[in-house]
mmCIF file of C-alpha atoms and ligand atoms in Angstrom:
data_model
loop_
_atom_site.group_PDB
_atom_site.id
_atom_site.type_symbol
_atom_site.label_atom_id
_atom_site.label_comp_id
_atom_site.label_asym_id
_atom_site.label_seq_id
_atom_site.Cartn_x
_atom_site.Cartn_y
_atom_site.Cartn_z
ATOM 1 C CA MET D 202 100.579 113.955 125.907
ATOM 2 C CA MET D 203 103.922 112.561 124.838
ATOM 3 C CA HIS D 204 105.528 109.811 126.732
ATOM 4 C CA LEU D 205 108.488 107.692 126.379
ATOM 5 C CA ARG D 206 108.208 104.223 124.766
ATOM 6 C CA ASP D 207 110.743 102.471 126.832
ATOM 7 C CA LEU D 208 111.527 103.650 130.380
ATOM 8 C CA THR D 209 114.538 101.243 130.616
ATOM 9 C CA VAL D 210 116.413 103.073 127.817
ATOM 10 C CA ALA D 211 118.049 106.310 128.452
ATOM 11 C CA PRO D 212 116.884 108.979 125.957
ATOM 12 C CA PRO D 213 119.274 111.261 123.951
ATOM 13 C CA GLY D 214 120.454 113.678 126.497
ATOM 14 C CA SER D 215 120.161 111.131 129.307
ATOM 15 C CA TRP D 216 117.820 111.157 132.232
ATOM 16 C CA SER D 217 117.551 114.761 133.300
ATOM 17 C CA PHE D 218 114.755 117.205 134.028
ATOM 18 C CA LYS D 219 114.757 120.954 134.357
ATOM 19 C CA ASP D 220 112.442 122.028 137.191
ATOM 20 C CA PRO D 221 110.257 124.935 135.537
ATOM 21 C CA THR D 222 109.886 126.812 138.785
ATOM 22 C CA THR D 223 113.507 126.995 139.757
ATOM 23 C CA GLY D 224 115.323 126.352 136.498
ATOM 24 C CA ILE D 225 117.489 123.660 138.247
ATOM 25 C CA ARG D 226 118.259 120.654 136.347
ATOM 26 C CA ILE D 227 118.017 117.293 138.122
ATOM 27 C CA SER D 228 119.799 114.213 136.743
ATOM 28 C CA ALA D 229 119.863 110.455 137.421
ATOM 29 C CA THR D 230 121.082 107.232 135.838
ATOM 30 C CA THR D 231 117.602 105.626 135.593
ATOM 31 C CA TYR D 232 114.025 106.741 134.984
ATOM 32 C CA ASN D 233 112.883 105.740 138.409
ATOM 33 C CA ASP D 234 115.862 107.466 140.153
ATOM 34 C CA LEU D 235 115.022 110.704 138.179
ATOM 35 C CA VAL D 236 111.368 110.599 139.321
ATOM 36 C CA ARG D 237 112.699 109.996 142.895
ATOM 37 C CA ASN D 238 115.194 112.737 142.818
ATOM 38 C CA VAL D 239 112.679 115.287 141.353
ATOM 39 C CA GLN D 240 110.098 114.312 144.033
ATOM 40 C CA GLN D 241 112.662 114.793 146.619
ATOM 41 C CA PHE D 242 113.846 118.076 145.169
ATOM 42 C CA ARG D 243 110.421 119.586 145.088
ATOM 43 C CA ARG D 244 109.585 118.363 148.611
ATOM 44 C CA ASN D 245 112.796 119.877 149.859
ATOM 45 C CA ASN D 246 111.856 123.209 148.244
ATOM 46 C CA GLY D 247 108.149 123.246 149.117
ATOM 47 C CA ILE D 248 107.311 123.010 145.457
ATOM 48 C CA THR D 249 103.874 121.392 144.933
ATOM 49 C CA TRP D 250 102.607 119.623 141.563
ATOM 50 C CA GLU D 251 99.402 118.253 140.207
ATOM 51 C CA GLY D 252 98.934 115.027 138.342
ATOM 52 C CA SER D 253 101.653 112.386 137.624
ATOM 53 C CA LEU D 254 105.201 113.449 138.160
ATOM 54 C CA GLY D 255 106.391 110.764 135.876
ATOM 55 C CA ALA D 256 104.104 112.022 133.044
ATOM 56 C CA GLU D 257 105.439 115.489 133.536
ATOM 57 C CA ILE D 258 108.984 114.386 133.251
ATOM 58 C CA GLN D 259 108.466 112.238 130.130
ATOM 59 C CA GLN D 260 106.592 115.065 128.468
ATOM 60 C CA GLN D 261 109.573 117.462 129.169
ATOM 61 C CA ILE D 262 112.074 114.871 127.912
ATOM 62 C CA CYS D 263 110.204 114.069 124.686
ATOM 63 C CA GLY D 264 109.642 117.850 124.063
ATOM 64 C CA ARG D 265 113.284 118.695 124.038
ATOM 65 C CA LEU D 266 114.220 115.899 121.395
ATOM 66 C CA ASN D 267 114.399 116.746 117.703
ATOM 67 C CA ALA D 268 111.938 115.191 115.323
ATOM 68 C CA VAL D 269 113.833 112.211 114.488
ATOM 69 C CA ASP D 270 114.568 111.368 118.068
ATOM 70 C CA GLN D 271 110.944 112.064 119.143
ATOM 71 C CA VAL D 272 109.693 109.495 116.591
ATOM 72 C CA ALA D 273 112.265 106.942 117.713
ATOM 73 C CA ASN D 274 111.847 107.450 121.471
ATOM 74 C CA CYS D 275 108.312 108.886 122.144
ATOM 75 C CA SER D 276 104.630 108.291 121.447
ATOM 76 C CA GLY D 277 101.506 110.347 121.575
ATOM 77 C CA GLY D 278 101.160 113.907 120.330
ATOM 78 C CA LEU D 279 104.572 114.314 118.596
ATOM 79 C CA ILE D 280 105.693 117.952 118.294
ATOM 80 C CA PRO D 281 106.564 118.479 114.641
ATOM 81 C CA PRO D 282 109.500 120.585 113.512
ATOM 82 C CA THR D 283 108.715 123.974 111.988
ATOM 83 C CA HIS D 284 111.367 123.518 109.182
ATOM 84 C CA ARG D 285 113.937 120.971 108.106
ATOM 85 C CA SER D 286 117.559 121.990 107.645
ATOM 86 C CA VAL D 287 118.925 120.528 104.427
ATOM 87 C CA GLY D 288 122.642 119.962 104.587
ATOM 88 C CA ALA D 289 125.638 117.953 103.322
ATOM 89 C CA LYS D 290 124.337 114.694 104.769
ATOM 90 C CA ASP D 291 121.065 115.132 102.924
ATOM 91 C CA VAL D 292 122.987 115.582 99.725
ATOM 92 C CA MET D 293 124.919 112.400 100.186
ATOM 93 C CA ARG D 294 121.775 110.581 100.958
ATOM 94 C CA PHE D 295 120.124 112.022 97.835
ATOM 95 C CA LEU D 296 123.072 110.916 95.654
ATOM 96 C CA SER D 297 122.758 107.448 97.155
ATOM 97 C CA VAL D 298 118.969 107.408 96.386
ATOM 98 C CA MET D 299 119.550 108.386 92.914
ATOM 99 C CA GLY D 300 122.472 105.839 92.478
ATOM 100 C CA SER D 301 120.083 103.026 93.707
ATOM 101 C CA TRP D 302 117.293 104.215 91.595
ATOM 102 C CA VAL D 303 119.442 104.307 88.331
ATOM 103 C CA SER D 304 121.118 100.897 89.022
ATOM 104 C CA SER D 305 117.656 99.422 89.635
ATOM 105 C CA GLY D 306 116.404 100.590 86.185
ATOM 106 C CA GLY D 307 114.625 103.684 87.395
ATOM 107 C CA GLY D 308 110.788 103.348 87.243
ATOM 108 C CA PHE D 309 107.989 105.050 89.289
ATOM 109 C CA VAL D 310 105.197 103.827 91.390
ATOM 110 C CA GLU D 311 101.662 103.834 89.907
ATOM 111 C CA GLN D 312 99.844 107.199 89.892
ATOM 112 C CA GLU D 313 97.268 105.884 92.257
ATOM 113 C CA GLU D 314 100.021 104.962 94.854
ATOM 114 C CA ALA D 315 101.775 108.261 94.240
ATOM 115 C CA GLU D 316 98.443 110.100 95.117
ATOM 116 C CA ARG D 317 97.763 108.023 98.180
ATOM 117 C CA ARG D 318 101.230 108.845 99.419
ATOM 118 C CA ALA D 319 100.859 112.583 98.466
ATOM 119 C CA ALA D 320 97.545 112.665 100.424
ATOM 120 C CA ILE D 321 99.289 111.452 103.701
ATOM 121 C CA CYS D 322 102.235 113.692 103.237
ATOM 122 C CA ALA D 323 99.939 116.594 102.784
ATOM 123 C CA GLY D 324 98.242 115.942 105.967
ATOM 124 C CA CYS D 325 101.328 115.100 107.889
ATOM 125 C CA SER D 326 102.685 117.401 110.536
ATOM 126 C CA PHE D 327 106.218 116.494 109.434
ATOM 127 C CA ASN D 328 105.615 118.033 105.936
ATOM 128 C CA VAL D 329 107.659 121.204 106.572
ATOM 129 C CA GLU D 330 109.678 123.902 104.611
ATOM 130 C CA ALA D 331 113.435 123.101 103.931
ATOM 131 C CA ALA D 332 115.857 125.609 105.212
ATOM 132 C CA GLY D 333 119.648 126.048 105.391
ATOM 133 C CA CYS D 334 122.460 125.606 102.717
ATOM 134 C CA SER D 335 120.874 126.842 99.424
ATOM 135 C CA VAL D 336 123.344 124.787 97.398
ATOM 136 C CA CYS D 337 122.322 121.606 99.130
ATOM 137 C CA GLN D 338 118.670 122.498 98.564
ATOM 138 C CA ASP D 339 119.353 123.057 94.841
ATOM 139 C CA ILE D 340 120.838 119.753 94.478
ATOM 140 C CA ALA D 341 118.160 118.007 96.443
ATOM 141 C CA GLY D 342 115.465 119.805 94.423
ATOM 142 C CA ASN D 343 116.981 118.448 91.224
ATOM 143 C CA VAL D 344 115.389 115.228 91.798
ATOM 144 C CA ALA D 345 112.160 116.915 90.516
ATOM 145 C CA LYS D 346 113.663 117.227 87.113
ATOM 146 C CA VAL D 347 114.210 113.452 86.922
ATOM 147 C CA LEU D 348 110.328 113.099 87.389
ATOM 148 C CA GLY D 349 109.500 114.555 83.970
ATOM 149 C CA GLY D 350 105.985 115.807 84.256
ATOM 150 C CA ARG D 351 104.771 113.672 87.034
ATOM 151 C CA SER D 352 102.412 115.254 89.645
ATOM 152 C CA THR D 353 99.715 114.758 92.070
ATOM 153 C CA PRO D 354 96.655 116.792 93.064
ATOM 154 C CA HIS D 355 98.441 117.495 96.399
ATOM 155 C CA ASP D 356 101.676 118.901 94.981
ATOM 156 C CA ALA D 357 100.870 122.386 96.117
ATOM 157 C CA GLN D 358 100.822 121.231 99.710
ATOM 158 C CA LEU D 359 103.986 118.989 99.513
ATOM 159 C CA LYS D 360 107.202 120.415 101.032
ATOM 160 C CA ASN D 361 110.046 118.480 102.500
ATOM 161 C CA CYS D 362 109.811 115.592 105.039
ATOM 162 C CA GLY D 363 110.861 116.787 108.389
ATOM 163 C CA ILE D 364 112.414 113.372 109.249
ATOM 164 C CA CYS D 365 114.727 112.684 106.268
ATOM 165 C CA GLY D 366 114.499 116.007 104.404
ATOM 166 C CA CYS D 367 113.298 114.275 101.231
ATOM 167 C CA GLU D 368 111.579 116.518 98.759
ATOM 168 C CA GLY D 369 107.843 115.422 98.889
ATOM 169 C CA LYS D 370 106.737 116.115 95.199
ATOM 170 C CA SER D 371 109.474 113.712 94.069
ATOM 171 C CA SER D 372 109.625 110.972 96.867
ATOM 172 C CA VAL D 373 105.952 110.066 96.478
ATOM 173 C CA HIS D 374 106.653 108.781 92.945
ATOM 174 C CA MET D 375 109.705 106.742 93.879
ATOM 175 C CA PRO D 376 109.693 103.045 94.607
ATOM 176 C CA LEU D 377 110.065 102.196 98.351
ATOM 177 C CA ASP D 378 113.180 100.066 97.820
ATOM 178 C CA THR D 379 114.883 103.005 96.117
ATOM 179 C CA LEU D 380 114.000 105.394 98.810
ATOM 180 C CA LYS D 381 115.167 102.892 101.441
ATOM 181 C CA ALA D 382 118.724 103.325 100.149
ATOM 182 C CA GLY D 383 118.811 106.616 101.821
ATOM 183 C CA SER D 384 116.724 106.302 104.802
ATOM 184 C CA SER D 385 118.449 103.932 107.176
ATOM 185 C CA GLY D 386 118.658 105.236 110.599
ATOM 186 C CA TYR D 387 115.427 107.225 110.303
ATOM 187 C CA GLU D 388 112.219 106.436 112.162
ATOM 188 C CA TYR D 389 108.932 107.588 110.554
ATOM 189 C CA PRO D 390 105.746 108.233 112.426
ATOM 190 C CA THR D 391 103.264 105.307 112.463
ATOM 191 C CA TRP D 392 100.931 106.986 109.708
ATOM 192 C CA CYS D 393 103.801 107.450 107.198
ATOM 193 C CA TRP D 394 103.819 105.559 103.864
ATOM 194 C CA ARG D 395 107.522 105.246 104.112
ATOM 195 C CA ARG D 396 107.330 103.193 107.429
ATOM 196 C CA THR D 397 108.195 99.632 106.654
ATOM 197 C CA ARG D 398 108.172 97.999 110.123
HETATM 198 S S1 SF4 S 48 107.444 110.953 104.356
HETATM 199 FE FE1 SF4 S 48 106.143 110.404 106.130
HETATM 200 S S2 SF4 S 48 106.972 111.549 107.876
HETATM 201 FE FE2 SF4 S 48 107.675 112.550 105.963
HETATM 202 S S3 SF4 S 48 106.004 114.024 105.485
HETATM 203 FE FE3 SF4 S 48 105.468 112.250 104.412
HETATM 204 S S4 SF4 S 48 104.022 111.212 105.708
HETATM 205 FE FE4 SF4 S 48 105.159 112.661 107.024
#
């Protein structure tokens, strides 16, 4: 069950909870106030509940966040996205990655490391299809051409990263420092090979 990592920090969208029975949204300025307000609301309306009210509220808050915000704010049973939209921001990031890669002299990680990464991505719930702007997808997909004939045994399962939108078949071969140039602001899940802290 998902829960918030830090109850003292307001999650994206602030402290609010939509009561599933009535559809009414209840808000507060702190987590404790939200739990109190929801409890009061339910008592006033004769609504009963089972288990921890706080856990129910946290699960709902985490469930409405996008993948990036979920990873940044929640723990436990993250809900992966079904696809990742690739847009102008991704293209700019891609160009930044390529610029950094070229200026660092290019180079790829060892094949063994690429295969280790590919195996992790292949089993990752954030390894998803790209969708959206076709021109952007074409540009982002061009990174594959830079790789020459490099591949891994997991290529058939590699799609796009649901966090940053990177194309999996390519990124597993690139040095971490190069990839970092375009990944500031992204929080990767704990099992991700791109996570550096
Ligand atoms: S880069 Fe990390 S978060 Fe993205 S698909 Fe691969 S393992 Fe998952």
